[in-house]
mmCIF file of N, CA and C and ligand atoms in Angstrom:
data_model
loop_
_atom_site.group_PDB
_atom_site.id
_atom_site.type_symbol
_atom_site.label_atom_id
_atom_site.label_comp_id
_atom_site.label_asym_id
_atom_site.label_seq_id
_atom_site.Cartn_x
_atom_site.Cartn_y
_atom_site.Cartn_z
ATOM 1 N N MET A 1 -11.885 12.678 -24.096
ATOM 2 C CA MET A 1 -12.370 12.062 -23.077
ATOM 3 C C MET A 1 -12.525 10.625 -23.289
ATOM 4 N N ASN A 2 -12.449 9.548 -22.381
ATOM 5 C CA ASN A 2 -12.508 8.314 -22.465
ATOM 6 C C ASN A 2 -14.017 7.792 -22.586
ATOM 7 N N LYS A 3 -14.222 6.944 -23.695
ATOM 8 C CA LYS A 3 -15.595 6.611 -23.954
ATOM 9 C C LYS A 3 -15.958 5.418 -23.034
ATOM 10 N N THR A 4 -16.931 5.301 -22.467
ATOM 11 C CA THR A 4 -17.412 4.044 -21.763
ATOM 12 C C THR A 4 -18.006 3.074 -22.673
ATOM 13 N N VAL A 5 -17.509 1.703 -22.600
ATOM 14 C CA VAL A 5 -17.963 0.606 -23.460
ATOM 15 C C VAL A 5 -18.632 -0.483 -22.602
ATOM 16 N N ARG A 6 -19.750 -0.807 -23.055
ATOM 17 C CA ARG A 6 -20.497 -1.951 -22.345
ATOM 18 C C ARG A 6 -20.066 -3.261 -23.004
ATOM 19 N N PHE A 7 -19.859 -4.332 -22.225
ATOM 20 C CA PHE A 7 -19.617 -5.597 -22.732
ATOM 21 C C PHE A 7 -20.246 -6.704 -21.867
ATOM 22 N N GLY A 8 -20.564 -7.935 -22.535
ATOM 23 C CA GLY A 8 -21.324 -8.986 -21.767
ATOM 24 C C GLY A 8 -20.123 -9.957 -21.075
ATOM 25 N N VAL A 9 -20.381 -10.532 -20.186
ATOM 26 C CA VAL A 9 -19.497 -11.437 -19.346
ATOM 27 C C VAL A 9 -20.185 -12.786 -19.294
ATOM 28 N N SER A 10 -19.749 -13.929 -19.735
ATOM 29 C CA SER A 10 -20.323 -15.165 -19.469
ATOM 30 C C SER A 10 -19.489 -15.786 -18.273
ATOM 31 N N LEU A 11 -20.233 -16.148 -17.246
ATOM 32 C CA LEU A 11 -19.659 -16.723 -16.144
ATOM 33 C C LEU A 11 -20.268 -17.957 -15.596
ATOM 34 N N ASN A 12 -19.686 -18.994 -14.925
ATOM 35 C CA ASN A 12 -20.253 -19.923 -14.335
ATOM 36 C C ASN A 12 -21.056 -19.535 -13.101
ATOM 37 N N GLU A 13 -22.158 -20.128 -12.870
ATOM 38 C CA GLU A 13 -23.148 -19.596 -11.747
ATOM 39 C C GLU A 13 -22.419 -19.519 -10.443
ATOM 40 N N GLU A 14 -21.763 -20.631 -10.144
ATOM 41 C CA GLU A 14 -21.250 -20.676 -8.805
ATOM 42 C C GLU A 14 -20.133 -19.502 -8.593
ATOM 43 N N LEU A 15 -19.358 -19.267 -9.681
ATOM 44 C CA LEU A 15 -18.318 -18.353 -9.613
ATOM 45 C C LEU A 15 -19.020 -16.869 -9.479
ATOM 46 N N LEU A 16 -20.172 -16.807 -10.273
ATOM 47 C CA LEU A 16 -20.911 -15.453 -10.253
ATOM 48 C C LEU A 16 -21.261 -15.238 -8.754
ATOM 49 N N ASN A 17 -21.865 -16.480 -8.203
ATOM 50 C CA ASN A 17 -22.352 -16.206 -6.740
ATOM 51 C C ASN A 17 -21.269 -15.789 -5.760
ATOM 52 N N LYS A 18 -20.076 -16.345 -6.024
ATOM 53 C CA LYS A 18 -18.973 -16.023 -5.206
ATOM 54 C C LYS A 18 -18.578 -14.544 -5.501
ATOM 55 N N PHE A 19 -18.572 -14.082 -6.890
ATOM 56 C CA PHE A 19 -18.352 -12.704 -6.928
ATOM 57 C C PHE A 19 -19.465 -11.794 -6.374
ATOM 58 N N ASP A 20 -20.637 -12.096 -6.492
ATOM 59 C CA ASP A 20 -21.665 -11.337 -5.772
ATOM 60 C C ASP A 20 -21.362 -11.215 -4.363
ATOM 61 N N ASN A 21 -21.051 -12.312 -3.689
ATOM 62 C CA ASN A 21 -20.698 -12.161 -2.148
ATOM 63 C C ASN A 21 -19.510 -11.271 -1.895
ATOM 64 N N PHE A 22 -18.492 -11.468 -2.820
ATOM 65 C CA PHE A 22 -17.543 -10.373 -2.666
ATOM 66 C C PHE A 22 -17.823 -9.103 -2.790
ATOM 67 N N ILE A 23 -18.607 -8.749 -3.672
ATOM 68 C CA ILE A 23 -19.293 -7.460 -3.988
ATOM 69 C C ILE A 23 -19.835 -6.912 -2.688
ATOM 70 N N THR A 24 -20.655 -7.869 -2.115
ATOM 71 C CA THR A 24 -21.452 -7.351 -0.906
ATOM 72 C C THR A 24 -20.420 -7.133 0.308
ATOM 73 N N GLU A 25 -19.463 -8.169 0.466
ATOM 74 C CA GLU A 25 -18.552 -7.772 1.471
ATOM 75 C C GLU A 25 -17.801 -6.588 1.495
ATOM 76 N N ARG A 26 -17.315 -6.293 0.268
ATOM 77 C CA ARG A 26 -16.561 -5.077 -0.005
ATOM 78 C C ARG A 26 -17.321 -3.829 -0.220
ATOM 79 N N ALA A 27 -18.703 -4.034 -0.197
ATOM 80 C CA ALA A 27 -19.614 -2.831 -0.381
ATOM 81 C C ALA A 27 -19.512 -2.193 -1.650
ATOM 82 N N TYR A 28 -19.240 -2.782 -2.731
ATOM 83 C CA TYR A 28 -19.203 -2.283 -4.025
ATOM 84 C C TYR A 28 -20.750 -1.763 -4.383
ATOM 85 N N PRO A 29 -21.118 -0.718 -5.037
ATOM 86 C CA PRO A 29 -22.383 -0.496 -5.512
ATOM 87 C C PRO A 29 -22.903 -1.292 -6.590
ATOM 88 N N ASN A 30 -22.062 -1.882 -7.447
ATOM 89 C CA ASN A 30 -22.554 -2.695 -8.500
ATOM 90 C C ASN A 30 -21.335 -3.655 -8.952
ATOM 91 N N ARG A 31 -21.668 -4.559 -9.995
ATOM 92 C CA ARG A 31 -20.701 -5.422 -10.350
ATOM 93 C C ARG A 31 -19.648 -4.596 -11.354
ATOM 94 N N SER A 32 -20.147 -3.599 -12.014
ATOM 95 C CA SER A 32 -19.156 -2.995 -12.997
ATOM 96 C C SER A 32 -18.133 -2.206 -12.138
ATOM 97 N N GLU A 33 -18.485 -1.648 -10.968
ATOM 98 C CA GLU A 33 -17.514 -0.917 -10.236
ATOM 99 C C GLU A 33 -16.561 -1.946 -9.589
ATOM 100 N N ALA A 34 -16.949 -2.981 -9.177
ATOM 101 C CA ALA A 34 -16.052 -4.128 -8.661
ATOM 102 C C ALA A 34 -15.151 -4.572 -9.730
ATOM 103 N N ILE A 35 -15.688 -4.843 -11.022
ATOM 104 C CA ILE A 35 -14.669 -5.337 -12.090
ATOM 105 C C ILE A 35 -13.810 -4.244 -12.373
ATOM 106 N N ARG A 36 -14.192 -3.037 -12.461
ATOM 107 C CA ARG A 36 -13.252 -1.854 -12.682
ATOM 108 C C ARG A 36 -12.062 -1.787 -11.745
ATOM 109 N N ASP A 37 -12.461 -2.103 -10.406
ATOM 110 C CA ASP A 37 -11.579 -1.950 -9.254
ATOM 111 C C ASP A 37 -10.502 -3.169 -9.438
ATOM 112 N N LEU A 38 -11.060 -4.369 -9.682
ATOM 113 C CA LEU A 38 -10.087 -5.393 -9.876
ATOM 114 C C LEU A 38 -9.112 -5.330 -10.961
ATOM 115 N N ILE A 39 -9.692 -4.665 -12.093
ATOM 116 C CA ILE A 39 -8.805 -4.428 -13.129
ATOM 117 C C ILE A 39 -7.673 -3.430 -12.827
ATOM 118 N N ARG A 40 -8.095 -2.255 -12.151
ATOM 119 C CA ARG A 40 -7.056 -1.369 -11.677
ATOM 120 C C ARG A 40 -6.089 -2.051 -10.751
ATOM 121 N N GLU A 41 -6.550 -2.804 -9.825
ATOM 122 C CA GLU A 41 -5.827 -3.495 -8.812
ATOM 123 C C GLU A 41 -4.622 -4.402 -9.460
ATOM 124 N N ASN A 42 -5.006 -5.047 -10.581
ATOM 125 C CA ASN A 42 -4.074 -5.756 -11.405
ATOM 126 C C ASN A 42 -3.104 -4.943 -12.195
ATOM 127 N N LEU A 43 -3.584 -3.766 -12.678
ATOM 128 C CA LEU A 43 -2.707 -2.726 -13.305
ATOM 129 C C LEU A 43 -1.587 -2.239 -12.347
ATOM 130 N N VAL A 44 -2.164 -1.993 -11.114
ATOM 131 C CA VAL A 44 -1.069 -1.503 -10.220
ATOM 132 C C VAL A 44 0.042 -2.586 -9.830
ATOM 133 N N LYS A 45 -0.452 -3.799 -9.641
ATOM 134 C CA LYS A 45 0.515 -4.871 -9.488
ATOM 135 C C LYS A 45 1.527 -4.874 -10.645
ATOM 136 N N LYS A 46 0.927 -4.793 -11.931
ATOM 137 C CA LYS A 46 1.922 -4.734 -13.051
ATOM 138 C C LYS A 46 2.798 -3.635 -12.891
ATOM 139 N N GLU A 47 2.367 -2.367 -12.539
ATOM 140 C CA GLU A 47 3.327 -1.261 -12.540
ATOM 141 C C GLU A 47 4.452 -1.540 -11.447
ATOM 142 N N TRP A 48 4.075 -2.303 -10.256
ATOM 143 C CA TRP A 48 5.170 -2.558 -9.336
ATOM 144 C C TRP A 48 6.111 -3.627 -10.037
ATOM 145 N N ALA A 49 5.496 -4.681 -10.716
ATOM 146 C CA ALA A 49 6.406 -5.703 -11.293
ATOM 147 C C ALA A 49 7.279 -5.106 -12.235
ATOM 148 N N LYS A 50 6.749 -4.116 -13.061
ATOM 149 C CA LYS A 50 7.628 -3.617 -14.328
ATOM 150 C C LYS A 50 8.507 -2.517 -13.830
ATOM 151 N N GLY A 51 8.469 -2.064 -12.620
ATOM 152 C CA GLY A 51 9.443 -1.074 -12.183
ATOM 153 C C GLY A 51 9.171 0.233 -12.429
ATOM 154 N N LYS A 52 7.836 0.568 -12.740
ATOM 155 C CA LYS A 52 7.469 1.914 -13.196
ATOM 156 C C LYS A 52 7.425 2.757 -11.927
ATOM 157 N N GLU A 53 7.399 4.029 -12.036
ATOM 158 C CA GLU A 53 7.285 4.867 -10.858
ATOM 159 C C GLU A 53 5.904 4.579 -10.116
ATOM 160 N N VAL A 54 6.094 4.348 -8.882
ATOM 161 C CA VAL A 54 4.893 3.981 -7.957
ATOM 162 C C VAL A 54 4.707 4.874 -6.884
ATOM 163 N N ALA A 55 3.612 4.866 -6.042
ATOM 164 C CA ALA A 55 3.589 5.349 -4.788
ATOM 165 C C ALA A 55 3.042 4.377 -3.753
ATOM 166 N N GLY A 56 3.231 4.718 -2.537
ATOM 167 C CA GLY A 56 2.836 3.818 -1.555
ATOM 168 C C GLY A 56 2.854 4.309 -0.038
ATOM 169 N N ALA A 57 2.591 3.378 0.983
ATOM 170 C CA ALA A 57 2.701 4.000 2.197
ATOM 171 C C ALA A 57 3.340 2.816 3.031
ATOM 172 N N ILE A 58 4.321 3.284 3.955
ATOM 173 C CA ILE A 58 4.947 2.402 4.863
ATOM 174 C C ILE A 58 4.408 2.674 6.219
ATOM 175 N N THR A 59 4.052 1.720 6.939
ATOM 176 C CA THR A 59 3.463 1.947 8.330
ATOM 177 C C THR A 59 4.238 1.107 9.261
ATOM 178 N N LEU A 60 4.709 1.816 10.429
ATOM 179 C CA LEU A 60 5.514 1.191 11.441
ATOM 180 C C LEU A 60 4.886 1.399 12.611
ATOM 181 N N VAL A 61 4.939 0.354 13.593
ATOM 182 C CA VAL A 61 4.738 0.643 15.028
ATOM 183 C C VAL A 61 5.950 0.174 15.859
ATOM 184 N N TYR A 62 6.444 0.961 16.768
ATOM 185 C CA TYR A 62 7.607 0.712 17.455
ATOM 186 C C TYR A 62 7.698 1.392 18.911
ATOM 187 N N ASP A 63 8.632 0.816 19.531
ATOM 188 C CA ASP A 63 8.863 1.244 21.063
ATOM 189 C C ASP A 63 9.270 2.613 21.151
ATOM 190 N N HIS A 64 8.630 3.435 21.675
ATOM 191 C CA HIS A 64 9.029 4.946 21.948
ATOM 192 C C HIS A 64 10.335 5.095 22.731
ATOM 193 N N HIS A 65 10.389 4.081 23.700
ATOM 194 C CA HIS A 65 11.527 4.291 24.628
ATOM 195 C C HIS A 65 12.903 3.910 24.211
ATOM 196 N N ARG A 66 12.836 3.297 22.969
ATOM 197 C CA ARG A 66 14.342 2.850 22.531
ATOM 198 C C ARG A 66 14.915 3.958 21.666
ATOM 199 N N ARG A 67 15.556 4.934 22.201
ATOM 200 C CA ARG A 67 16.070 5.938 21.448
ATOM 201 C C ARG A 67 16.982 5.563 20.339
ATOM 202 N N ASP A 68 17.861 4.553 20.611
ATOM 203 C CA ASP A 68 18.741 4.059 19.484
ATOM 204 C C ASP A 68 17.849 3.558 18.300
ATOM 205 N N LEU A 69 16.738 3.101 18.587
ATOM 206 C CA LEU A 69 15.787 2.667 17.396
ATOM 207 C C LEU A 69 15.340 3.831 16.614
ATOM 208 N N VAL A 70 14.797 4.821 17.436
ATOM 209 C CA VAL A 70 14.317 6.112 16.779
ATOM 210 C C VAL A 70 15.313 6.766 15.883
ATOM 211 N N ASN A 71 16.664 6.840 16.368
ATOM 212 C CA ASN A 71 17.629 7.186 15.589
ATOM 213 C C ASN A 71 18.083 6.467 14.330
ATOM 214 N N LYS A 72 17.937 5.041 14.487
ATOM 215 C CA LYS A 72 18.132 4.165 13.383
ATOM 216 C C LYS A 72 17.210 4.391 12.325
ATOM 217 N N LEU A 73 15.939 4.536 12.672
ATOM 218 C CA LEU A 73 14.976 4.655 11.666
ATOM 219 C C LEU A 73 15.084 6.082 10.957
ATOM 220 N N THR A 74 15.347 6.982 11.703
ATOM 221 C CA THR A 74 15.548 8.442 11.085
ATOM 222 C C THR A 74 16.850 8.256 10.091
ATOM 223 N N ASP A 75 17.968 7.594 10.554
ATOM 224 C CA ASP A 75 19.079 7.512 9.495
ATOM 225 C C ASP A 75 18.564 6.693 8.208
ATOM 226 N N ILE A 76 17.765 5.734 8.512
ATOM 227 C CA ILE A 76 17.483 4.972 7.170
ATOM 228 C C ILE A 76 16.456 5.936 6.506
ATOM 229 N N GLN A 77 15.893 6.759 6.997
ATOM 230 C CA GLN A 77 14.902 7.513 6.215
ATOM 231 C C GLN A 77 15.693 8.685 5.481
ATOM 232 N N HIS A 78 16.745 9.116 6.136
ATOM 233 C CA HIS A 78 17.663 10.143 5.379
ATOM 234 C C HIS A 78 18.338 9.449 4.438
ATOM 235 N N ASP A 79 18.850 8.257 4.411
ATOM 236 C CA ASP A 79 19.474 7.552 3.177
ATOM 237 C C ASP A 79 18.570 7.389 2.040
ATOM 238 N N PHE A 80 17.230 7.378 2.257
ATOM 239 C CA PHE A 80 16.256 7.156 1.198
ATOM 240 C C PHE A 80 15.347 8.386 1.081
ATOM 241 N N HIS A 81 15.929 9.672 1.367
ATOM 242 C CA HIS A 81 15.173 10.826 1.373
ATOM 243 C C HIS A 81 14.449 11.254 0.048
ATOM 244 N N ASP A 82 15.075 10.675 -1.105
ATOM 245 C CA ASP A 82 14.415 11.071 -2.312
ATOM 246 C C ASP A 82 13.188 10.253 -2.663
ATOM 247 N N LEU A 83 12.907 9.204 -1.896
ATOM 248 C CA LEU A 83 11.662 8.347 -2.086
ATOM 249 C C LEU A 83 10.536 8.974 -1.214
ATOM 250 N N ILE A 84 10.891 9.556 -0.112
ATOM 251 C CA ILE A 84 10.053 9.903 0.903
ATOM 252 C C ILE A 84 9.278 11.317 0.671
ATOM 253 N N VAL A 85 8.001 11.256 0.424
ATOM 254 C CA VAL A 85 7.157 12.509 0.188
ATOM 255 C C VAL A 85 6.791 13.062 1.536
ATOM 256 N N SER A 86 6.436 12.452 2.484
ATOM 257 C CA SER A 86 6.125 12.984 3.800
ATOM 258 C C SER A 86 6.051 11.768 4.799
ATOM 259 N N SER A 87 6.052 12.256 6.102
ATOM 260 C CA SER A 87 5.813 11.237 7.038
ATOM 261 C C SER A 87 5.148 11.843 8.150
ATOM 262 N N GLN A 88 4.263 10.865 8.903
ATOM 263 C CA GLN A 88 3.511 11.385 10.049
ATOM 264 C C GLN A 88 3.887 10.422 11.238
ATOM 265 N N HIS A 89 4.051 11.077 12.276
ATOM 266 C CA HIS A 89 4.358 10.331 13.543
ATOM 267 C C HIS A 89 3.220 10.551 14.620
ATOM 268 N N ILE A 90 2.620 9.440 14.965
ATOM 269 C CA ILE A 90 1.555 9.622 15.932
ATOM 270 C C ILE A 90 2.029 8.772 17.290
ATOM 271 N N HIS A 91 1.983 9.606 18.408
ATOM 272 C CA HIS A 91 2.207 8.854 19.697
ATOM 273 C C HIS A 91 0.962 8.107 20.141
ATOM 274 N N LEU A 92 0.983 6.848 19.913
ATOM 275 C CA LEU A 92 -0.174 5.917 20.152
ATOM 276 C C LEU A 92 -0.495 6.017 21.600
ATOM 277 N N ASP A 93 0.504 5.758 22.576
ATOM 278 C CA ASP A 93 0.211 5.822 23.944
ATOM 279 C C ASP A 93 1.666 5.990 24.606
ATOM 280 N N GLU A 94 1.782 5.848 25.820
ATOM 281 C CA GLU A 94 2.905 6.167 26.644
ATOM 282 C C GLU A 94 4.092 5.449 25.922
ATOM 283 N N ASP A 95 3.808 4.113 25.348
ATOM 284 C CA ASP A 95 4.992 3.400 24.931
ATOM 285 C C ASP A 95 5.328 3.277 23.496
ATOM 286 N N ASN A 96 4.233 3.456 22.582
ATOM 287 C CA ASN A 96 4.346 3.173 21.296
ATOM 288 C C ASN A 96 4.091 4.299 20.311
ATOM 289 N N CYS A 97 4.789 4.243 19.210
ATOM 290 C CA CYS A 97 4.777 5.157 18.135
ATOM 291 C C CYS A 97 4.244 4.556 16.896
ATOM 292 N N LEU A 98 3.477 5.310 16.253
ATOM 293 C CA LEU A 98 2.948 4.869 14.887
ATOM 294 C C LEU A 98 3.532 5.847 14.026
ATOM 295 N N GLU A 99 4.136 5.262 12.809
ATOM 296 C CA GLU A 99 4.626 6.214 11.801
ATOM 297 C C GLU A 99 4.125 5.858 10.393
ATOM 298 N N ILE A 100 3.710 6.740 9.775
ATOM 299 C CA ILE A 100 3.176 6.472 8.464
ATOM 300 C C ILE A 100 4.012 7.227 7.442
ATOM 301 N N ILE A 101 4.675 6.635 6.449
ATOM 302 C CA ILE A 101 5.618 7.145 5.645
ATOM 303 C C ILE A 101 5.080 7.145 4.172
ATOM 304 N N ALA A 102 4.735 8.252 3.601
ATOM 305 C CA ALA A 102 4.377 8.288 2.020
ATOM 306 C C ALA A 102 5.541 8.211 1.259
ATOM 307 N N VAL A 103 5.565 7.299 0.306
ATOM 308 C CA VAL A 103 6.689 7.193 -0.626
ATOM 309 C C VAL A 103 6.262 7.253 -1.968
ATOM 310 N N LYS A 104 7.201 7.676 -2.864
ATOM 311 C CA LYS A 104 7.029 7.682 -4.387
ATOM 312 C C LYS A 104 8.396 7.412 -5.023
ATOM 313 N N GLY A 105 8.360 6.529 -6.043
ATOM 314 C CA GLY A 105 9.672 6.170 -6.759
ATOM 315 C C GLY A 105 9.711 4.837 -7.334
ATOM 316 N N SER A 106 10.819 4.335 -7.475
ATOM 317 C CA SER A 106 11.125 2.964 -7.974
ATOM 318 C C SER A 106 10.551 2.032 -6.859
ATOM 319 N N PRO A 107 9.743 0.988 -7.506
ATOM 320 C CA PRO A 107 9.258 -0.074 -6.517
ATOM 321 C C PRO A 107 10.412 -0.775 -5.686
ATOM 322 N N LYS A 108 11.588 -1.092 -6.278
ATOM 323 C CA LYS A 108 12.464 -1.947 -5.879
ATOM 324 C C LYS A 108 13.089 -1.161 -4.624
ATOM 325 N N LYS A 109 13.357 0.206 -4.875
ATOM 326 C CA LYS A 109 13.944 0.960 -3.817
ATOM 327 C C LYS A 109 12.937 1.194 -2.735
ATOM 328 N N ILE A 110 11.648 1.306 -2.953
ATOM 329 C CA ILE A 110 10.637 1.425 -1.917
ATOM 330 C C ILE A 110 10.703 0.101 -1.028
ATOM 331 N N GLU A 111 10.568 -0.960 -1.759
ATOM 332 C CA GLU A 111 10.661 -2.222 -1.007
ATOM 333 C C GLU A 111 11.779 -2.411 -0.077
ATOM 334 N N GLN A 112 13.103 -1.949 -0.692
ATOM 335 C CA GLN A 112 14.285 -2.010 0.047
ATOM 336 C C GLN A 112 14.059 -1.168 1.331
ATOM 337 N N LEU A 113 13.581 0.055 1.124
ATOM 338 C CA LEU A 113 13.402 0.988 2.380
ATOM 339 C C LEU A 113 12.306 0.284 3.426
ATOM 340 N N ALA A 114 11.372 -0.256 2.811
ATOM 341 C CA ALA A 114 10.378 -0.869 3.762
ATOM 342 C C ALA A 114 10.949 -2.086 4.422
ATOM 343 N N HIS A 115 11.672 -2.840 3.759
ATOM 344 C CA HIS A 115 12.427 -4.035 4.436
ATOM 345 C C HIS A 115 13.393 -3.835 5.513
ATOM 346 N N LYS A 116 14.161 -2.535 5.141
ATOM 347 C CA LYS A 116 15.168 -2.059 6.100
ATOM 348 C C LYS A 116 14.470 -1.693 7.284
ATOM 349 N N MET A 117 13.443 -0.827 7.288
ATOM 350 C CA MET A 117 12.847 -0.418 8.430
ATOM 351 C C MET A 117 12.137 -1.539 9.196
ATOM 352 N N ARG A 118 11.402 -2.280 8.526
ATOM 353 C CA ARG A 118 10.576 -3.279 9.406
ATOM 354 C C ARG A 118 11.571 -4.366 9.916
ATOM 355 N N SER A 119 12.720 -4.570 9.490
ATOM 356 C CA SER A 119 13.606 -5.524 9.994
ATOM 357 C C SER A 119 14.490 -4.938 11.116
ATOM 358 N N THR A 120 14.400 -3.778 11.385
ATOM 359 C CA THR A 120 15.145 -3.041 12.449
ATOM 360 C C THR A 120 14.748 -3.575 13.811
ATOM 361 N N LYS A 121 15.635 -3.948 14.672
ATOM 362 C CA LYS A 121 15.134 -4.493 15.947
ATOM 363 C C LYS A 121 14.398 -3.626 16.747
ATOM 364 N N GLY A 122 13.336 -4.081 17.316
ATOM 365 C CA GLY A 122 12.379 -3.242 18.193
ATOM 366 C C GLY A 122 11.204 -2.651 17.360
ATOM 367 N N VAL A 123 11.234 -2.964 16.015
ATOM 368 C CA VAL A 123 9.975 -2.548 15.385
ATOM 369 C C VAL A 123 8.870 -3.694 15.533
ATOM 370 N N LYS A 124 7.745 -3.189 16.111
ATOM 371 C CA LYS A 124 6.816 -4.239 16.310
ATOM 372 C C LYS A 124 5.920 -4.666 15.189
ATOM 373 N N HIS A 125 5.767 -3.722 14.370
ATOM 374 C CA HIS A 125 4.832 -4.039 13.096
ATOM 375 C C HIS A 125 5.447 -3.003 11.991
ATOM 376 N N GLY A 126 5.558 -3.723 10.836
ATOM 377 C CA GLY A 126 5.903 -2.924 9.658
ATOM 378 C C GLY A 126 5.180 -3.451 8.498
ATOM 379 N N SER A 127 4.616 -2.515 7.620
ATOM 380 C CA SER A 127 3.909 -3.092 6.518
ATOM 381 C C SER A 127 4.024 -2.120 5.214
ATOM 382 N N LEU A 128 3.876 -2.489 4.025
ATOM 383 C CA LEU A 128 4.021 -1.725 2.961
ATOM 384 C C LEU A 128 2.673 -1.835 2.211
ATOM 385 N N THR A 129 2.145 -0.673 1.950
ATOM 386 C CA THR A 129 0.912 -0.724 1.138
ATOM 387 C C THR A 129 1.186 -0.285 -0.362
ATOM 388 N N PRO A 130 1.243 -1.063 -1.320
ATOM 389 C CA PRO A 130 1.408 -0.633 -2.622
ATOM 390 C C PRO A 130 0.412 0.087 -3.217
ATOM 391 N N ALA A 131 0.655 1.330 -3.876
ATOM 392 C CA ALA A 131 -0.320 2.045 -4.401
ATOM 393 C C ALA A 131 0.263 2.562 -5.764
ATOM 394 N N THR A 132 -0.309 3.608 -6.345
ATOM 395 C CA THR A 132 0.084 4.057 -7.719
ATOM 396 C C THR A 132 0.112 5.482 -7.733
ATOM 397 N N THR A 133 0.844 6.085 -8.732
ATOM 398 C CA THR A 133 0.785 7.546 -8.938
ATOM 399 C C THR A 133 -0.486 8.046 -9.610
ATOM 400 N N GLY A 134 -1.119 6.772 -10.206
ATOM 401 C CA GLY A 134 -2.432 7.198 -10.808
ATOM 402 C C GLY A 134 -2.276 7.637 -12.198
ATOM 403 N N LYS A 135 -1.112 7.874 -12.614
ATOM 404 C CA LYS A 135 -0.827 8.420 -14.113
ATOM 405 C C LYS A 135 -1.419 7.469 -15.180
ATOM 406 N N GLY A 136 -1.274 6.297 -15.048
ATOM 407 C CA GLY A 136 -1.539 5.304 -16.126
ATOM 408 C C GLY A 136 -2.914 4.740 -15.917
ATOM 409 N N LEU A 137 -3.792 5.222 -14.959
ATOM 410 C CA LEU A 137 -5.075 4.681 -14.655
ATOM 411 C C LEU A 137 -6.155 5.560 -15.047
ATOM 412 N N VAL A 138 -7.356 5.218 -15.225
ATOM 413 C CA VAL A 138 -8.544 5.843 -15.373
ATOM 414 C C VAL A 138 -9.609 5.531 -14.257
HETATM 415 NI NI1 LIG B 201 5.955 8.819 19.481
#
């Protein structure tokens, strides 16, 4: 089991005030939890930069009436089927679809997939949320 270690941090007062405001805005219960989260966030960024296996979510909003677009997006997903863990389609209203695609694999390939989808004509919104498989984190 991992041991918890306490350590002191010296910080400029102004910077500490800003950090405390950040903690309040993000609703962290205490400074320790905020610091742990910032460290993990950085480690996840490093996983993406180093090309390790990562996980994430691609979110798309697009026009429901453009059948050619729906087919194109499906074709792209089939080309990258080894990355896609699952996808959820939500009919937002009469005209708009929301799709959330869970992905796992190489960061470069995930970015390629996300870029291909979001740059398809008719896609109103596309974003990639980088996450982690959680394997290297505590
Ligand atoms: Ni729909």
